[in-house]
Structure formats: structure tokens, C-alpha cells
Coordinates of C-alpha atoms in Angstrom, one line a residue:
M1 CA 111.1 117.6 90.9
N2 CA 109.4 118.2 87.5
N3 CA 105.6 118.4 87.3
M4 CA 105.2 114.9 85.7
D5 CA 107.1 113.1 88.5
K6 CA 105.3 115.2 91.1
A7 CA 101.9 114.2 89.7
I8 CA 102.9 110.5 89.6
L9 CA 104.1 110.6 93.2
E10 CA 100.9 112.3 94.3
A11 CA 98.8 109.8 92.5
F12 CA 100.8 106.8 93.7
P13 CA 102.6 107.7 96.9
L14 CA 105.6 105.7 98.1
V15 CA 105.6 105.1 101.9
A16 CA 108.4 103.8 104.1
T17 CA 106.8 101.2 106.4
P18 CA 107.5 102.3 110.1
I19 CA 109.3 99.9 112.4
A20 CA 108.3 101.2 115.8
E21 CA 104.6 101.6 115.2
P22 CA 101.8 100.0 113.1
L23 CA 101.4 101.1 109.5
Q24 CA 98.2 103.2 109.2
A25 CA 95.9 102.1 106.4
R26 CA 95.3 104.6 103.6
I27 CA 92.1 106.5 104.4
D28 CA 91.2 107.8 101.0
T29 CA 90.5 105.9 97.8
G30 CA 93.6 105.1 95.8
I31 CA 96.8 103.1 95.4
R32 CA 100.1 103.5 97.2
F33 CA 103.3 101.6 97.3
L34 CA 104.9 100.4 100.6
A35 CA 108.7 99.9 101.0
S36 CA 108.8 97.1 103.6
R37 CA 111.5 94.9 105.2
H38 CA 110.9 92.1 102.6
G39 CA 110.3 94.2 99.5
L40 CA 107.9 96.4 97.7
M41 CA 104.1 96.1 98.4
R42 CA 101.1 97.6 96.7
E43 CA 98.1 98.8 98.7
I44 CA 94.8 99.4 97.0
N45 CA 92.1 101.0 99.0
L46 CA 88.5 101.3 97.6
P47 CA 85.2 101.8 99.4
W48 CA 84.4 98.1 99.1
I49 CA 87.9 96.5 99.5
R50 CA 91.4 97.0 100.9
L51 CA 94.2 94.8 99.5
V52 CA 97.9 94.7 100.2
H53 CA 100.1 92.4 98.1
P54 CA 103.8 92.0 97.2
V55 CA 105.1 93.5 94.0
A56 CA 108.8 92.6 94.3
R57 CA 110.5 90.6 97.1
C58 CA 114.0 91.0 98.3
A59 CA 116.6 88.4 97.3
N60 CA 117.2 85.7 99.9
G61 CA 119.1 87.0 102.9
F62 CA 118.6 90.7 102.0
H63 CA 116.3 93.0 103.9
L64 CA 115.4 96.7 103.6
P65 CA 115.6 99.0 106.7
Y66 CA 111.8 99.3 107.1
G67 CA 109.0 97.6 109.0
E68 CA 107.2 94.4 108.0
V69 CA 103.9 94.3 106.0
S70 CA 101.9 91.2 105.5
Q71 CA 99.7 90.6 102.4
S72 CA 96.1 90.9 103.3
V73 CA 92.6 91.5 101.8
T74 CA 89.6 92.8 103.5
V75 CA 86.2 92.9 101.7
L76 CA 84.4 95.9 103.1
C77 CA 81.0 95.6 101.4
S78 CA 78.1 93.6 102.8
S79 CA 77.2 90.1 101.6
V80 CA 75.8 89.7 98.1
P81 CA 72.0 89.0 98.4
A82 CA 71.2 85.5 97.2
E83 CA 68.3 86.7 95.2
L84 CA 70.6 88.6 92.9
I85 CA 72.5 85.5 92.0
R86 CA 69.3 83.6 91.5
Q87 CA 68.1 86.4 89.2
F88 CA 71.2 86.1 87.0
V89 CA 70.9 82.4 86.8
A90 CA 67.2 82.8 85.6
D91 CA 68.2 85.5 83.1
A92 CA 71.1 83.5 81.8
R93 CA 68.9 80.4 81.3
A94 CA 66.2 82.4 79.5
A95 CA 68.9 83.6 77.1
L96 CA 70.2 80.2 76.2
P97 CA 72.1 79.3 74.1
N98 CA 73.4 82.8 74.0
E99 CA 75.7 84.4 76.6
V100 CA 74.5 87.4 78.7
A101 CA 76.2 89.8 81.2
A102 CA 75.0 91.6 84.3
A103 CA 76.4 93.8 87.0
L104 CA 75.9 93.5 90.8
I105 CA 76.3 97.0 92.2
W106 CA 76.9 98.0 95.8
N107 CA 76.0 101.4 97.3
S108 CA 78.5 102.5 99.9
E109 CA 76.1 105.1 101.4
S110 CA 73.1 102.9 101.9
D111 CA 74.9 99.6 102.1
S112 CA 72.4 98.2 99.6
W113 CA 72.8 96.2 96.4
R114 CA 71.1 96.3 93.0
Y115 CA 71.2 94.1 90.0
E116 CA 71.3 95.3 86.4
M117 CA 71.4 93.3 83.2
R118 CA 73.7 94.7 80.6
K119 CA 72.1 95.4 77.3
S120 CA 73.5 92.9 74.8
L121 CA 74.8 94.6 71.6
R122 CA 75.8 91.3 70.0
A123 CA 75.6 87.8 71.5
N124 CA 75.8 84.2 70.5
A125 CA 76.6 80.9 72.1
S126 CA 80.3 81.8 72.8
F127 CA 80.4 85.6 72.9
V128 CA 78.6 88.6 74.3
A129 CA 79.2 92.3 73.6
F130 CA 77.3 94.7 75.9
Q131 CA 76.5 98.2 76.9
E132 CA 78.1 99.1 80.2
V133 CA 75.9 100.1 83.1
R134 CA 75.8 103.7 84.5
L135 CA 76.7 104.0 88.2
A136 CA 75.0 106.6 90.4
D137 CA 76.9 108.5 93.2
D138 CA 78.3 106.1 95.9
E139 CA 77.7 103.1 93.6
H140 CA 80.4 100.6 92.9
L141 CA 80.5 97.7 90.4
V142 CA 81.7 95.0 92.8
L143 CA 80.7 91.8 91.0
D144 CA 80.8 91.6 87.2
V145 CA 79.1 88.4 85.9
H146 CA 78.5 86.8 82.5
S147 CA 77.4 83.4 81.3
H148 CA 79.0 80.8 79.1
G149 CA 75.6 79.3 78.1
L150 CA 75.9 75.6 77.6
H151 CA 79.7 75.6 78.0
A152 CA 81.7 75.2 81.1
A153 CA 82.6 78.2 83.2
Y154 CA 86.2 79.5 82.9
F155 CA 88.1 82.7 82.1
S156 CA 88.9 82.9 78.5
S157 CA 91.6 85.1 76.8
V158 CA 88.8 87.5 75.9
D159 CA 87.8 87.7 79.6
D160 CA 91.4 88.4 80.5
Q161 CA 91.5 91.2 78.0
D162 CA 88.2 92.6 79.4
D163 CA 89.4 92.4 83.0
S164 CA 92.8 93.9 82.3
G165 CA 93.3 96.9 84.6
A166 CA 89.9 96.5 86.2
M167 CA 89.2 96.5 89.9
K168 CA 86.3 94.2 90.7
F169 CA 85.2 90.6 91.3
S170 CA 84.6 88.8 88.0
A171 CA 82.4 85.7 87.8
V172 CA 81.4 83.3 85.0
L173 CA 78.5 80.8 85.1
G174 CA 78.4 78.0 82.7
N175 CA 76.5 74.7 82.0
L176 CA 73.2 76.5 82.5
D177 CA 71.2 73.6 81.1
R178 CA 72.2 71.6 84.2
D179 CA 70.5 71.8 87.6
T180 CA 73.7 73.1 89.1
P181 CA 75.7 75.5 86.8
S182 CA 79.5 75.5 86.8
S183 CA 81.1 78.6 88.1
A184 CA 84.4 80.5 88.2
I185 CA 85.2 83.7 90.2
R186 CA 88.3 85.8 90.7
L187 CA 89.3 89.2 92.1
C188 CA 90.8 91.5 89.5
M189 CA 92.9 94.3 91.0
A190 CA 94.7 96.4 88.3
G191 CA 96.6 93.5 86.7
L192 CA 96.5 91.2 89.7
Y193 CA 94.2 88.1 89.6
L194 CA 93.3 86.2 92.7
Q195 CA 91.1 83.1 92.9
A196 CA 87.9 83.9 94.8
S197 CA 84.6 82.4 95.9
I198 CA 81.2 83.3 97.2
N199 CA 79.8 81.3 100.1
A200 CA 76.3 80.3 100.9
S201 CA 75.9 83.5 102.9
G202 CA 76.9 85.7 100.0
D203 CA 80.3 86.6 101.4
L204 CA 83.0 87.2 98.8
E205 CA 86.2 85.4 99.8
V206 CA 89.7 85.5 98.3
Q207 CA 92.3 82.8 98.2
W208 CA 96.0 83.6 98.0

């Protein structure tokens, strides 16, 4: 095996799913692919989330000689503190009519959260360019949030470009002149987008 192919396989291992025993979750951070009975799956393991989802399914009636793997997602970080969401709503309203962006960051060592506004480099009522936050050791940008000012919350083509290849939850808050802003949230996993939500307790949830 040449060095390039060896490096790719080491970075993205391919594992045959066992039949006679449970598949052991990947322990370290990274991505691996799973050959399963029903097709090829991708497993992403990060300190704050573990996701398994199908990449390619077998044609009807055809199966591979491996074990079964179900799609799943497990959010491993603690609930998002409500005061961080309230802080962003207050900051976004103070910036009206311009858009703003912030990062909600989780520390895997202390299991604590912090909120940091991103410095706006250029902003108006329909766009914001910002300086990215710096993460300390054991910190992870879990929830990336920006506002749409007076407009409704949705993911634009610019948002899709910004989130391309990212691994994070992404949220948009809009209609900030109203008592209850509109919102949209999704999980971005290296090209995969899944609809998501955050409940009253601050738990991040994903819908397939």
C-alpha cells in the first residue's frame, strides 16, 4: 500500500461490522466507515457527540455479509444554559437592524459552557462577517448562532456555504422585534445536515 492510501485509511478507517458481537464505538475522536449488512455507514465521534448514519444503502434484496448497524445520534455534552440563549437574544436585539453572531462553547474537561460574541467585521440588516473565536484546550464550539435581525429565521445559501464541512449545531434567530423570535436549528456533520431543536431544559435534540 502506498503512503497516501495508508494515510487515508489511518485517518478514515474502514471496519467490517461484526455479526456475533456488538460493534464497539470508536473511542478516540475521528471518523470511520462501517461496512454493515445493509450498506456503508459513517461514524463520527467527537467529545460532544457520536453520530452513525447511512452513506450508501444496498439495493433491494441484496445484503453484505456483515452485522447490522442502526443510525443513531447521542449528544454527549450537558444542556445549554438558558441564560446563554437569553444573552444572545438581548445582544441581537441591541444590534438591530443589523445581524450579529455568537458562539456557545462547551468545555469537555469542566463540563461548563461559555458565551462569546463574535466581533463583527462587516454587518447590515441581511449580512454579517465576523472574526472567529479562539478556543482554549478542551473547548468545543457546539452551538454556532447568528441573527437575521427583523427577518424570519432560515438557513440561506450563504449559511449553507459557511456550514459546509463543519461539525456543530447551527442556529438562526429572526424576527427579533417580536416578543417571541423565530428560530431554525440544524446539526451540521461534515456535509450532512439534520433538523434539530433545543428544548426548554436546554437539551439539543436531532430529528432524522
